[in-house]
Amino acid sequence: HTKSVTALKYSSDGCLLASASADQTCGICDVNNGKNVATLNGRHTEGLNDVEWLSNRYIATASDDKNIIVWDIEKGAAISTLSGHQNFVTSLSSHPSQSLLLSGSEDETIRVWDIRSTGSCVCTVPAHSEPVTSVQFHPSGWDMLSSSYDGLLRVWDARNGACRRTIQHENQTPIAHATYSPNGRYILTNALDSTLRLIRPLAGESGPKEGPRGTYRCAVGRTSEMKRFTGHVSTRFASPSLFIPGSNGTLDENDREGQIASIEDSQEPQSKKKQKGRSNLGDRDLVVSGSEDGGIYMWDLNTQKVEAVLEEHQGHILALDYNPAQKMLASGGGGQDFSFNIWAHYS
């Protein structure tokens, strides 16, 4: 790439890695041999912000040109353009059934697209009062999560776009990124106060309420903030964060009942000590985030301690993804760092 790598996504089988860039291109590489499989370009007129696999053959890219383009990897060609957003498209998420695509935009809306049949927008939700920074379908497919610079998380009904819950962030600090845990029980937020927060939405007032002109007012739901992770720098950019499930952990996507000890139950205090390289972390659940100092920070989920800081990039980290099939972490840099790295996660 000739500009910043803005997003990285592994295919569901873990064999391919897609890299989106501000240079308006998306590259596809073979994870096993590192060879370039395809370069998707010529359709977007502005830089890319996100990329999402729709299957092992089809992929979608989101751009500052306000469009989403669906590509056929085997043909190396665009097959459809999804238009409708009025500002930069910032984030994408594919439904577990691979029939729907969720998008978020700086126009403060989220949209749901039917990508299996018509390719049309089936739902538009005025979701926030500031740009939407991330969107994600719940692993079950029933809910949708959105985060925004307005300091709010919102959970939406994937069937009709009704708001299930609004979660107000502490001091309404702008939220750069949010993601569900693999088992769907928790939400990890990355705010622009250099703090990750692990939260658990609690039962309570969460149903949609009818608002003016057929819109919905979100009920403010209760949450339990379980843990905080600090040490990285996040004050300007939408650095991503993610979970890496450990072999003896509680985050496996098939373990819907997995429990995490509350913040009060942690046995060791938070540590900000940097450690180059890595220790034997394969059996523990990890929280991982990019940082504006060029590091990739890895915390033990239960103790909240910084266990490792991976330092190779020269600029802030804009892209992260984990490949559970081959235990690989991919990272992409911003600034003058136009590369992406692949890290082996040893167990």
CSV table of C-alpha atoms in Angstrom, one decimal:
chain,number,residue,atom,x,y,z
A,1,HIS,CA,0.0,0.0,0.0
A,2,THR,CA,1.0,3.6,-0.6
A,3,LYS,CA,-1.0,5.1,2.2
A,4,SER,CA,-2.1,4.0,5.7
A,5,VAL,CA,-3.6,0.6,6.3
A,6,THR,CA,-7.0,1.4,7.8
A,7,ALA,CA,-8.6,-2.1,8.3
A,8,LEU,CA,-7.5,-5.7,8.3
A,9,LYS,CA,-9.9,-8.7,8.2
A,10,TYR,CA,-9.3,-12.4,8.1
A,11,SER,CA,-11.6,-14.6,6.1
A,12,SER,CA,-13.8,-17.0,8.1
A,13,ASP,CA,-11.6,-20.0,7.2
A,14,GLY,CA,-8.5,-18.0,8.2
A,15,CYS,CA,-6.7,-18.6,4.9
A,16,LEU,CA,-7.0,-15.1,3.4
A,17,LEU,CA,-6.3,-11.6,4.8
A,18,ALA,CA,-7.9,-8.5,3.4
A,19,SER,CA,-6.2,-5.1,3.9
A,20,ALA,CA,-8.0,-1.8,3.2
A,21,SER,CA,-6.1,1.4,2.7
A,22,ALA,CA,-6.4,5.1,2.4
A,23,ASP,CA,-4.9,4.6,-1.1
A,24,GLN,CA,-8.3,3.5,-2.3
A,25,THR,CA,-7.3,-0.1,-2.7
A,26,CYS,CA,-8.0,-3.4,-0.9
A,27,GLY,CA,-5.4,-6.2,-1.1
A,28,ILE,CA,-6.0,-9.9,-0.5
A,29,CYS,CA,-3.1,-12.1,0.5
A,30,ASP,CA,-2.7,-15.8,1.2
A,31,VAL,CA,-1.9,-16.2,4.8
A,32,ASN,CA,0.0,-19.4,4.3
A,33,ASN,CA,2.5,-18.2,1.7
A,34,GLY,CA,2.2,-14.4,1.9
A,35,LYS,CA,1.4,-14.1,-1.8
A,36,ASN,CA,-0.9,-11.4,-3.1
A,37,VAL,CA,-4.1,-13.1,-4.4
A,38,ALA,CA,-5.9,-10.0,-5.7
A,39,THR,CA,-5.8,-6.2,-5.6
A,40,LEU,CA,-9.2,-4.6,-5.7
A,41,ASN,CA,-9.1,-1.1,-7.1
A,42,GLY,CA,-10.5,1.3,-9.6
A,43,ARG,CA,-14.0,1.8,-8.2
A,44,HIS,CA,-13.6,3.9,-5.1
A,45,THR,CA,-12.7,7.6,-5.5
A,46,GLU,CA,-11.6,8.2,-1.9
A,47,GLY,CA,-9.7,6.2,0.7
A,48,LEU,CA,-11.1,3.1,2.4
A,49,ASN,CA,-12.1,2.9,6.1
A,50,ASP,CA,-13.2,-0.7,6.5
A,51,VAL,CA,-13.4,-4.1,4.8
A,52,GLU,CA,-15.7,-7.0,5.6
A,53,TRP,CA,-15.9,-10.6,4.4
A,54,LEU,CA,-19.3,-11.6,3.1
A,55,SER,CA,-18.2,-15.2,2.4
A,56,ASN,CA,-14.8,-16.7,1.4
A,57,ARG,CA,-15.4,-15.4,-2.1
A,58,TYR,CA,-17.1,-12.0,-1.7
A,59,ILE,CA,-16.0,-9.0,0.2
A,60,ALA,CA,-17.3,-5.4,0.9
A,61,THR,CA,-15.3,-2.2,1.3
A,62,ALA,CA,-16.4,1.1,2.8
A,63,SER,CA,-15.0,4.4,1.7
A,64,ASP,CA,-14.9,8.2,2.3
A,65,ASP,CA,-16.6,8.4,-1.1
A,66,LYS,CA,-19.8,7.5,0.8
A,67,ASN,CA,-20.2,4.2,-1.0
A,68,ILE,CA,-19.9,0.5,-0.2
A,69,ILE,CA,-18.7,-1.8,-2.9
A,70,VAL,CA,-19.1,-5.6,-3.0
A,71,TRP,CA,-16.3,-7.5,-4.8
A,72,ASP,CA,-15.9,-11.0,-6.3
A,73,ILE,CA,-12.4,-12.1,-5.2
A,74,GLU,CA,-12.1,-14.8,-7.8
A,75,LYS,CA,-12.9,-12.4,-10.6
A,76,GLY,CA,-11.1,-9.5,-8.9
A,77,ALA,CA,-14.0,-7.3,-10.0
A,78,ALA,CA,-16.8,-5.2,-8.3
A,79,ILE,CA,-20.2,-6.6,-8.6
A,80,SER,CA,-22.4,-4.0,-6.9
A,81,THR,CA,-22.3,-0.6,-5.3
A,82,LEU,CA,-24.4,0.2,-2.2
A,83,SER,CA,-25.2,3.9,-2.1
A,84,GLY,CA,-27.2,5.9,0.3
A,85,HIS,CA,-25.0,7.2,3.1
A,86,GLN,CA,-24.6,11.0,3.0
A,87,ASN,CA,-21.1,11.1,4.5
A,88,PHE,CA,-18.0,8.9,5.0
A,89,VAL,CA,-18.8,5.2,5.6
A,90,THR,CA,-16.7,4.2,8.6
A,91,SER,CA,-17.6,0.7,9.6
A,92,LEU,CA,-19.0,-2.6,8.3
A,93,SER,CA,-20.3,-5.9,9.9
A,94,SER,CA,-21.6,-9.0,8.2
A,95,HIS,CA,-24.6,-10.9,9.7
A,96,PRO,CA,-23.8,-14.4,10.8
A,97,SER,CA,-26.1,-15.7,8.1
A,98,GLN,CA,-24.1,-13.7,5.5
A,99,SER,CA,-27.4,-12.4,4.1
A,100,LEU,CA,-27.2,-8.9,5.6
A,101,LEU,CA,-24.5,-6.2,5.9
A,102,LEU,CA,-24.5,-3.5,8.6
A,103,SER,CA,-22.8,-0.1,7.9
A,104,GLY,CA,-22.1,3.0,10.0
A,105,SER,CA,-21.3,6.4,8.8
A,106,GLU,CA,-20.3,9.9,9.7
A,107,ASP,CA,-23.8,10.9,8.6
A,108,GLU,CA,-24.7,9.6,12.1
A,109,THR,CA,-26.9,6.7,10.7
A,110,ILE,CA,-26.5,3.0,10.5
A,111,ARG,CA,-28.0,1.0,7.6
A,112,VAL,CA,-28.8,-2.6,7.0
A,113,TRP,CA,-28.4,-3.9,3.4
A,114,ASP,CA,-29.8,-7.1,1.8
A,115,ILE,CA,-26.7,-8.4,0.1
A,116,ARG,CA,-27.9,-11.9,-0.9
A,117,SER,CA,-30.8,-10.9,-3.2
A,118,THR,CA,-31.6,-7.3,-4.0
A,119,GLY,CA,-28.6,-5.4,-2.7
A,120,SER,CA,-30.9,-2.7,-1.4
A,121,CYS,CA,-31.0,-0.9,1.9
A,122,VAL,CA,-33.7,-2.5,4.0
A,123,CYS,CA,-33.4,-0.3,7.1
A,124,THR,CA,-32.0,3.2,7.9
A,125,VAL,CA,-31.6,4.2,11.5
A,126,PRO,CA,-30.8,7.8,12.7
A,127,ALA,CA,-28.6,6.3,15.4
A,128,HIS,CA,-26.4,9.0,17.0
A,129,SER,CA,-25.8,12.7,17.2
A,130,GLU,CA,-22.2,12.5,16.2
A,131,PRO,CA,-20.3,10.2,13.6
A,132,VAL,CA,-20.8,6.5,14.0
A,133,THR,CA,-17.3,5.0,14.7
A,134,SER,CA,-18.1,1.2,14.7
A,135,VAL,CA,-20.9,-1.2,14.1
A,136,GLN,CA,-21.2,-5.0,14.8
A,137,PHE,CA,-23.9,-7.7,14.7
A,138,HIS,CA,-24.2,-9.7,17.9
A,139,PRO,CA,-22.8,-13.3,17.4
A,140,SER,CA,-26.5,-14.5,17.6
A,141,GLY,CA,-27.5,-12.2,14.8
A,142,TRP,CA,-30.5,-10.8,16.8
A,143,ASP,CA,-28.9,-7.5,17.8
A,144,MET,CA,-26.7,-4.8,16.4
A,145,LEU,CA,-24.2,-2.6,18.3
A,146,SER,CA,-23.1,0.9,17.4
A,147,SER,CA,-20.7,3.4,19.0
A,148,SER,CA,-20.2,7.0,18.4
A,149,TYR,CA,-18.2,10.1,19.2
A,150,ASP,CA,-21.4,11.3,21.1
A,151,GLY,CA,-20.2,9.0,23.9
A,152,LEU,CA,-23.1,6.5,23.5
A,153,LEU,CA,-23.3,2.8,22.8
A,154,ARG,CA,-26.6,1.7,21.3
A,155,VAL,CA,-28.0,-1.8,20.9
A,156,TRP,CA,-30.6,-2.3,18.1
A,157,ASP,CA,-33.0,-5.0,17.1
A,158,ALA,CA,-31.7,-6.5,13.9
A,159,ARG,CA,-35.2,-7.4,12.7
A,160,ASN,CA,-36.7,-3.9,12.6
A,161,GLY,CA,-34.1,-1.4,13.7
A,162,ALA,CA,-35.8,-0.6,17.0
A,163,CYS,CA,-33.6,0.6,19.8
A,164,ARG,CA,-33.2,-1.9,22.6
A,165,ARG,CA,-30.8,0.0,24.8
A,166,THR,CA,-28.7,3.1,25.1
A,167,ILE,CA,-25.5,2.9,27.2
A,168,GLN,CA,-24.0,6.2,28.2
A,169,HIS,CA,-20.3,6.2,28.5
A,170,GLU,CA,-18.6,7.7,31.5
A,171,ASN,CA,-18.7,11.6,31.1
A,172,GLN,CA,-19.9,10.8,27.5
A,173,THR,CA,-16.3,10.4,26.4
A,174,PRO,CA,-16.2,9.9,22.6
A,175,ILE,CA,-16.1,6.2,21.8
A,176,ALA,CA,-13.7,5.2,19.0
A,177,HIS,CA,-14.5,1.5,18.8
A,178,ALA,CA,-16.7,-1.1,20.5
A,179,THR,CA,-16.9,-4.9,20.0
A,180,TYR,CA,-18.8,-7.8,21.4
A,181,SER,CA,-16.9,-10.6,23.2
A,182,PRO,CA,-16.9,-13.8,21.1
A,183,ASN,CA,-19.6,-15.4,23.3
A,184,GLY,CA,-21.7,-12.2,23.1
A,185,ARG,CA,-22.0,-11.6,26.8
A,186,TYR,CA,-19.8,-8.5,27.1
A,187,ILE,CA,-18.8,-5.4,25.3
A,188,LEU,CA,-15.3,-3.9,25.1
A,189,THR,CA,-15.1,-0.1,24.4
A,190,ASN,CA,-12.1,2.0,23.4
A,191,ALA,CA,-12.7,5.6,24.3
A,192,LEU,CA,-10.6,8.7,23.5
A,193,ASP,CA,-9.5,8.9,27.2
A,194,SER,CA,-6.9,6.2,26.7
A,195,THR,CA,-9.1,3.6,28.5
A,196,LEU,CA,-10.6,0.4,27.5
A,197,ARG,CA,-13.7,-0.6,29.4
A,198,LEU,CA,-15.3,-4.1,29.7
A,199,ILE,CA,-19.0,-3.8,30.3
A,200,ARG,CA,-21.9,-6.1,30.7
A,201,PRO,CA,-25.4,-4.8,29.9
A,202,LEU,CA,-27.8,-5.7,32.7
A,203,ALA,CA,-31.4,-6.6,32.5
A,204,GLY,CA,-33.8,-3.7,33.0
A,205,GLU,CA,-35.6,-1.1,31.0
A,206,SER,CA,-34.6,-2.0,27.5
A,207,GLY,CA,-37.5,-2.2,25.2
A,208,PRO,CA,-38.2,0.3,22.4
A,209,LYS,CA,-40.5,3.2,23.1
A,210,GLU,CA,-42.5,5.0,20.5
A,211,GLY,CA,-41.2,8.4,19.7
A,212,PRO,CA,-42.4,11.3,17.5
A,213,ARG,CA,-43.3,10.6,13.9
A,214,GLY,CA,-42.8,6.8,14.2
A,215,THR,CA,-39.2,7.0,15.5
A,216,TYR,CA,-37.9,5.2,18.6
A,217,ARG,CA,-36.5,6.6,21.8
A,218,CYS,CA,-33.9,4.3,23.3
A,219,ALA,CA,-34.4,3.3,26.9
A,220,VAL,CA,-31.3,4.0,29.0
A,221,GLY,CA,-30.1,0.6,30.2
A,222,ARG,CA,-28.1,-0.3,33.2
A,223,THR,CA,-24.6,-1.6,32.8
A,224,SER,CA,-22.0,-3.2,35.0
A,225,GLU,CA,-18.5,-1.9,34.3
A,226,MET,CA,-16.4,-4.9,35.1
A,227,LYS,CA,-12.8,-3.9,34.2
A,228,ARG,CA,-10.6,-1.1,32.8
A,229,PHE,CA,-7.4,-1.4,30.8
A,230,THR,CA,-5.0,1.4,30.5
A,231,GLY,CA,-1.4,2.1,29.4
A,232,HIS,CA,-2.0,2.7,25.7
A,233,VAL,CA,-2.6,6.1,24.1
A,234,SER,CA,-6.0,6.8,22.5
A,235,THR,CA,-6.9,10.4,22.2
A,236,ARG,CA,-7.3,11.2,18.5
A,237,PHE,CA,-7.7,8.1,16.4
A,238,ALA,CA,-10.2,5.3,16.2
A,239,SER,CA,-7.8,2.6,17.3
A,240,PRO,CA,-9.4,-0.9,17.2
A,241,SER,CA,-9.5,-3.3,20.1
A,242,LEU,CA,-10.4,-7.1,20.3
A,243,PHE,CA,-10.4,-10.2,22.3
A,244,ILE,CA,-8.1,-13.2,21.9
A,245,PRO,CA,-9.8,-16.2,23.7
A,246,GLY,CA,-7.4,-18.4,25.6
A,247,SER,CA,-7.4,-22.2,25.6
A,248,ASN,CA,-8.5,-22.2,29.3
A,249,GLY,CA,-10.5,-19.0,29.1
A,250,THR,CA,-14.1,-18.1,29.2
A,251,LEU,CA,-14.6,-16.2,25.9
A,252,ASP,CA,-15.0,-19.0,23.4
A,253,GLU,CA,-17.8,-18.2,21.0
A,254,ASN,CA,-19.5,-21.5,21.7
A,255,ASP,CA,-19.5,-20.8,25.5
A,256,ARG,CA,-22.5,-18.6,25.9
A,257,GLU,CA,-22.4,-19.1,29.7
A,258,GLY,CA,-18.7,-18.1,30.1
A,259,GLN,CA,-18.3,-15.9,33.1
A,260,ILE,CA,-15.6,-13.3,33.8
A,261,ALA,CA,-14.6,-12.3,37.3
A,262,SER,CA,-15.8,-8.9,38.3
A,263,ILE,CA,-13.3,-6.1,38.7
A,264,GLU,CA,-13.4,-6.4,42.4
A,265,ASP,CA,-12.5,-10.1,42.1
A,266,SER,CA,-9.2,-9.5,40.2
A,267,GLN,CA,-6.3,-10.9,42.1
A,268,GLU,CA,-3.6,-8.5,40.8
A,269,PRO,CA,-3.6,-4.8,40.3
A,270,GLN,CA,-3.4,-3.1,36.9
A,271,SER,CA,0.2,-2.6,35.6
A,272,LYS,CA,1.4,-0.3,33.0
A,273,LYS,CA,4.8,-1.9,32.6
A,274,LYS,CA,5.8,-2.5,29.0
A,275,GLN,CA,7.2,-5.8,28.0
A,276,LYS,CA,8.8,-6.3,24.6
A,277,GLY,CA,8.1,-9.6,22.9
A,278,ARG,CA,5.6,-11.9,24.6
A,279,SER,CA,5.3,-14.6,27.2
A,280,ASN,CA,3.3,-17.8,27.1
A,281,LEU,CA,-0.2,-16.3,26.9
A,282,GLY,CA,-2.0,-19.0,24.9
A,283,ASP,CA,-4.0,-20.3,27.9
A,284,ARG,CA,-5.4,-16.9,29.0
A,285,ASP,CA,-8.0,-14.6,27.6
A,286,LEU,CA,-6.4,-11.4,26.3
A,287,VAL,CA,-7.6,-7.9,25.5
A,288,VAL,CA,-5.7,-6.3,22.7
A,289,SER,CA,-5.7,-2.7,21.4
A,290,GLY,CA,-3.7,-0.5,19.1
A,291,SER,CA,-2.1,2.6,20.4
A,292,GLU,CA,-1.1,6.0,19.0
A,293,ASP,CA,2.5,5.4,20.2
A,294,GLY,CA,2.8,2.6,17.6
A,295,GLY,CA,2.5,-0.2,20.1
A,296,ILE,CA,0.0,-3.1,20.3
A,297,TYR,CA,-0.9,-3.6,23.9
A,298,MET,CA,-2.0,-7.0,25.3
A,299,TRP,CA,-3.7,-7.3,28.7
A,300,ASP,CA,-4.6,-10.3,30.7
A,301,LEU,CA,-8.4,-10.1,30.8
A,302,ASN,CA,-8.8,-11.2,34.4
A,303,THR,CA,-5.8,-9.4,36.1
A,304,GLN,CA,-5.9,-6.3,33.8
A,305,LYS,CA,-2.1,-6.4,33.7
A,306,VAL,CA,-0.2,-5.4,30.5
A,307,GLU,CA,1.4,-8.7,29.5
A,308,ALA,CA,3.1,-7.5,26.3
A,309,VAL,CA,3.6,-4.6,24.0
A,310,LEU,CA,4.4,-5.5,20.4
A,311,GLU,CA,6.5,-2.7,18.9
A,312,GLU,CA,7.3,-2.7,15.2
A,313,HIS,CA,5.1,0.0,13.7
A,314,GLN,CA,6.3,3.6,13.2
A,315,GLY,CA,2.9,5.2,13.4
A,316,HIS,CA,-0.4,4.9,15.2
A,317,ILE,CA,-2.3,1.6,14.9
A,318,LEU,CA,-5.4,1.8,12.8
A,319,ALA,CA,-6.1,-1.9,12.1
A,320,LEU,CA,-6.2,-5.1,14.0
A,321,ASP,CA,-7.7,-8.5,13.5
A,322,TYR,CA,-7.1,-12.0,15.0
A,323,ASN,CA,-7.1,-15.3,13.1
A,324,PRO,CA,-8.3,-18.0,15.6
A,325,ALA,CA,-7.8,-20.8,13.1
A,326,GLN,CA,-4.1,-20.2,12.7
A,327,LYS,CA,-3.5,-18.1,15.9
A,328,MET,CA,-2.2,-15.0,14.1
A,329,LEU,CA,-2.7,-11.4,14.9
A,330,ALA,CA,-2.5,-8.8,12.1
A,331,SER,CA,-1.8,-5.1,12.6
A,332,GLY,CA,-1.7,-2.1,10.4
A,333,GLY,CA,-0.2,1.3,10.9
A,334,GLY,CA,-1.0,4.9,10.1
A,335,GLY,CA,1.1,8.0,9.7
A,336,GLN,CA,4.0,7.3,7.5
A,337,ASP,CA,3.8,3.5,8.2
A,338,PHE,CA,2.0,1.9,5.3
A,339,SER,CA,2.7,-1.7,6.2
A,340,PHE,CA,0.9,-4.4,8.0
A,341,ASN,CA,2.5,-7.1,10.2
A,342,ILE,CA,1.4,-10.6,11.1
A,343,TRP,CA,2.3,-11.9,14.6
A,344,ALA,CA,2.3,-15.5,15.7
A,345,HIS,CA,0.3,-16.2,18.9
A,346,TYR,CA,2.1,-19.1,20.5
A,347,SER,CA,0.3,-21.3,23.0
